[in-house]
Amino acid sequence: MKSSFTVFFSFFFLLSFSQKGTNELSLNGEWKFKTDPYGKGETQQWYLPTINVTGWDEMNVPGNWDLRNEYAHYAGKAWYRKDVVIPFASKGKLMRLLFEAVNHDSKVWVNGKLLGTNNSGYLPFEFNVSSILHYGANNSIVVLVDNTFRIGALWNWGGIRRPVKIIASSPIYITNQFITTSINLQSHTAEVSIKVLCQNTGIRSESLKGEVLLTNAAGFKKSIQFSIAVPTKQTQEVTVKASLNKEEVHLWSCDDPFLYQSQVTISNGPQLVHQVTDQFGLRKIELENKNYTLILNGEVIRPMGFNLVPDDRTTGNTLPLWRIMEDIDLMKSLGGNMARLTHVPLPKEMFDYLDAKGILTFSEIPLWGFDQLVDVNNPLPKAWLKRLIANNYNHPSIAGWSVGNEIGDSPGVMEYVEDAIKYVRTRDTSRLAVMISHTASRPRDPIQFSDLGFINRYGPTIGLVADKIHGLHPEKVLFYSEFGYGQLREDLDANVDAKGMMDSIRFKPYLIGGSLWTFNDYRSSYVGTKEFSENRPWGIVDVFRQKKEAWYSFRKEYAPIRDLKIEIAKGNENSSANIIITPRKVLDLPAYTLKEYSLVWQACNRNNKIEQGGFSKLPVIAPGDNELQQSISWRNSGEISYLKIKLISPLNYSVCDTTVYFKEPAAPTILFAHAGRTLQNDTSANSGLIRIVFSKKVPHSYFKAKYGVNDLSKETSLTLNNFIDIPKLQFGETYQFVVVGVNGAGEGEPSEIKKIKVEPGLAPPLIYYTEAANNGFYVGYATANDDYQFIIQYTDKPGSYDNATTIQTGAKGVLFVPGVSNGKKYYFRMKKIKDNNYATDWSEEHTVIPDGGQLPASPEIHGVLQNGNEAILSFQPVKKATGYVAQYRKSGSNEWMTKQVHAAQISVVKIAGLLINEKYKFRMATLNETGQSEFSEVVEAK
């Protein structure tokens, strides 16, 4: 009875807050789970409601089973089951069971009856379950999932990876609306066409009244009425159109992604039947092959971007909203504006955020390489394309549809690509149709059918390869959909010659941009993966989104300006600086016009608090413009540690910055040191090692260790990591060492001197990362080729492990610790066992607080700068945030005014509309999936 009560409560709770015309019952949460490695489940009828599931495991939905240690490498069939009570009052409604995504192949039963199958792990699907459900009684929902399908180097995450729900509605409902826009740039007007599809699952034909209501955040509103007659058991469509005049048109662009809403309502007399709302944008994309230009809203753009593998090691490919927002925010702060983003379809939430943040992308079906699906007679690719386009038609961020990636060596590829692109054009005439080619250096290649010449190539000769492809296909505008030199490493010191790579493809008129492979490292067991942790290290961030050295290299090369220099003039009481902005050149990469950008300067102390600063709005900057210069000055103060200059986009992204340090870093603190051997069976001379773990104190740039037997005359290379290994040491010798921070002002004070004797024990594992989860936590660690098992001990008492809980697993790279309490602090340490059963020593102690259902931390405000009627808040973004609330009030007033911030990983917020010459106070709170944090401390503007 307890579970039934919970289900009823959830259902009626949703009744109060659901979309008009529908009620939704979420089926997220714990499901019963059982693997089926021998394929017995269907024969033994595990789908029947009478099957005893005692002893089955429990698995979270949405979720991936391979996030769990015991299923980390399971590929094959697995079963999910959930029992749910449906209220009797729902009888007579249309009841649809919707799965947002199940990876990859699936079968679904309700109450023992097979509903059907699905063959895509990335697209939503649903079933009409109205006549199958038991109303006022229990219902069993059973899903058989098979994750055997794998595309390329991507991990084949298994499970019900996205949310599941039952939707109750009238038997007649709106299945979709297709919004097509046409922009007249000369008159600055637009035509909007909305095709509405209504399906009638009832037993009577219906004649209904309808309304399309177009709105935007600026107060625009336009209503169009229509009528529609929908015969029983059929789908009917109606198209309505609206004309928007000059005052009503606000174009969507990468720096100004302005959105409209289309709300469609159907009614039967005074009774509302169903209502849906979608967002869309007004933008015009033109491709001129003759001039080799990509034009957005009449302006030539030469954009850059990143390929994203949409997963990580702690949430798999479930893509919670915070992960979606963090990835897009980080790419946007790197200057990413267009990309062939990924090989697979993305969920609606990700396209919604791409819409809101202004990244153009090409959505793709998962055909890759030498693929048997690349066949003009195989119906599956067209079925995927049809579903892909229907689900995502209205997103302004989608510039085109891709029919496959690197399929040029597949038999029949020419016929397939020609046919598939023709098919795409029958579904959508408003976008580009493309394929991604790694074989375009051949005279005859399916790139000839692609609207835009998407090419993939790696290595130091990518510029020469582009020249060759241009010679073979001179009619094509080219875009590097993938480029790179090779895999990096997963540690944070990994770097690549970003400037050399970019310079090799710049200033080629026919090559208008590129998309780096990849933004992030990703889990993979694909041949050639360098790391033994199962992390494929192509990215400029690791699998946990920690920034590598390569991040900063590409941030400079992707910046929308060519350079940002500071010339300092020091005085006795005051200092000044001349800031020089060098715009991009006309055929540079990237190259586009900058509008409404701001220049911000901050003089900060060692705690990152702003002591002095200011900002100004920049004029329009176009590629090829002359240098711009601005002067700033500040009072000399012993508190100022560094000066940072930032270029801030209209969307509050810091897309370029330069820092001048006035003070060396403070001394770091050594947390842990261990001396041992580096190789399992090697105690030869000079094979010892000292591993040092330390705290990183901002504003350090880099760290190094100084060491020696009798002095500190030797030193290590600079690192971004929070650990340093000192190799090639003598066993039996005692060494002394310190850690030093280094920045632009020089070396800081060293840490306290430590001494340690090098013994032959094996060094403990390096713990790269810890992430809190719901009733658990994840630990990311380095993995060597000869690692056999990994052991974690955790306790709620620091340093006390006599009664600690122990977990052992063979999972590489990441393990999960389950069964702990949310909001409670835990302490843990780790060791590993090598192939010959030799155990390492224990690592240093770490702490974590599981965060399921917990409110987020408040943001730390670094300072507020005010200039006239505007202010800029600088703050430290919060992990897993899905937004912020900024509040401000005049000094002496008790009335707070509020600004909602729809972003996750930004560090500045601009507030306009302040009263000039008035002093204001500010505070901020963080939003996450649970709710809103407490407000930060109140600060005043400088």
PDB file of N, CA and C in Angstrom, residues 7 486 538 776 899 931:
ATOM      1  N   VAL A   7       2.571   6.555  -5.624  1.00  0.00           N
ATOM      2  CA  VAL A   7       2.250   6.767  -7.033  1.00  0.00           C
ATOM      3  C   VAL A   7       1.058   7.688  -7.182  1.00  0.00           C
ATOM      4  N   GLY A 486      46.012  14.500 -32.899  1.00  0.00           N
ATOM      5  CA  GLY A 486      46.064  13.177 -32.287  1.00  0.00           C
ATOM      6  C   GLY A 486      45.602  13.250 -30.847  1.00  0.00           C
ATOM      7  N   TRP A 538      41.144  12.711 -26.247  1.00  0.00           N
ATOM      8  CA  TRP A 538      41.185  13.668 -27.354  1.00  0.00           C
ATOM      9  C   TRP A 538      40.873  15.094 -26.896  1.00  0.00           C
ATOM     10  N   GLY A 776      25.462   8.491  -2.912  1.00  0.00           N
ATOM     11  CA  GLY A 776      26.720   7.884  -3.310  1.00  0.00           C
ATOM     12  C   GLY A 776      27.700   8.932  -3.780  1.00  0.00           C
ATOM     13  N   LYS A 899      16.866  39.539 -10.934  1.00  0.00           N
ATOM     14  CA  LYS A 899      17.210  39.159 -12.303  1.00  0.00           C
ATOM     15  C   LYS A 899      17.483  37.666 -12.326  1.00  0.00           C
ATOM     16  N   GLY A 931      16.290  22.990  -6.005  1.00  0.00           N
ATOM     17  CA  GLY A 931      15.714  24.272  -5.623  1.00  0.00           C
ATOM     18  C   GLY A 931      16.758  25.366  -5.591  1.00  0.00           C
TER      19      GLY A 931
END
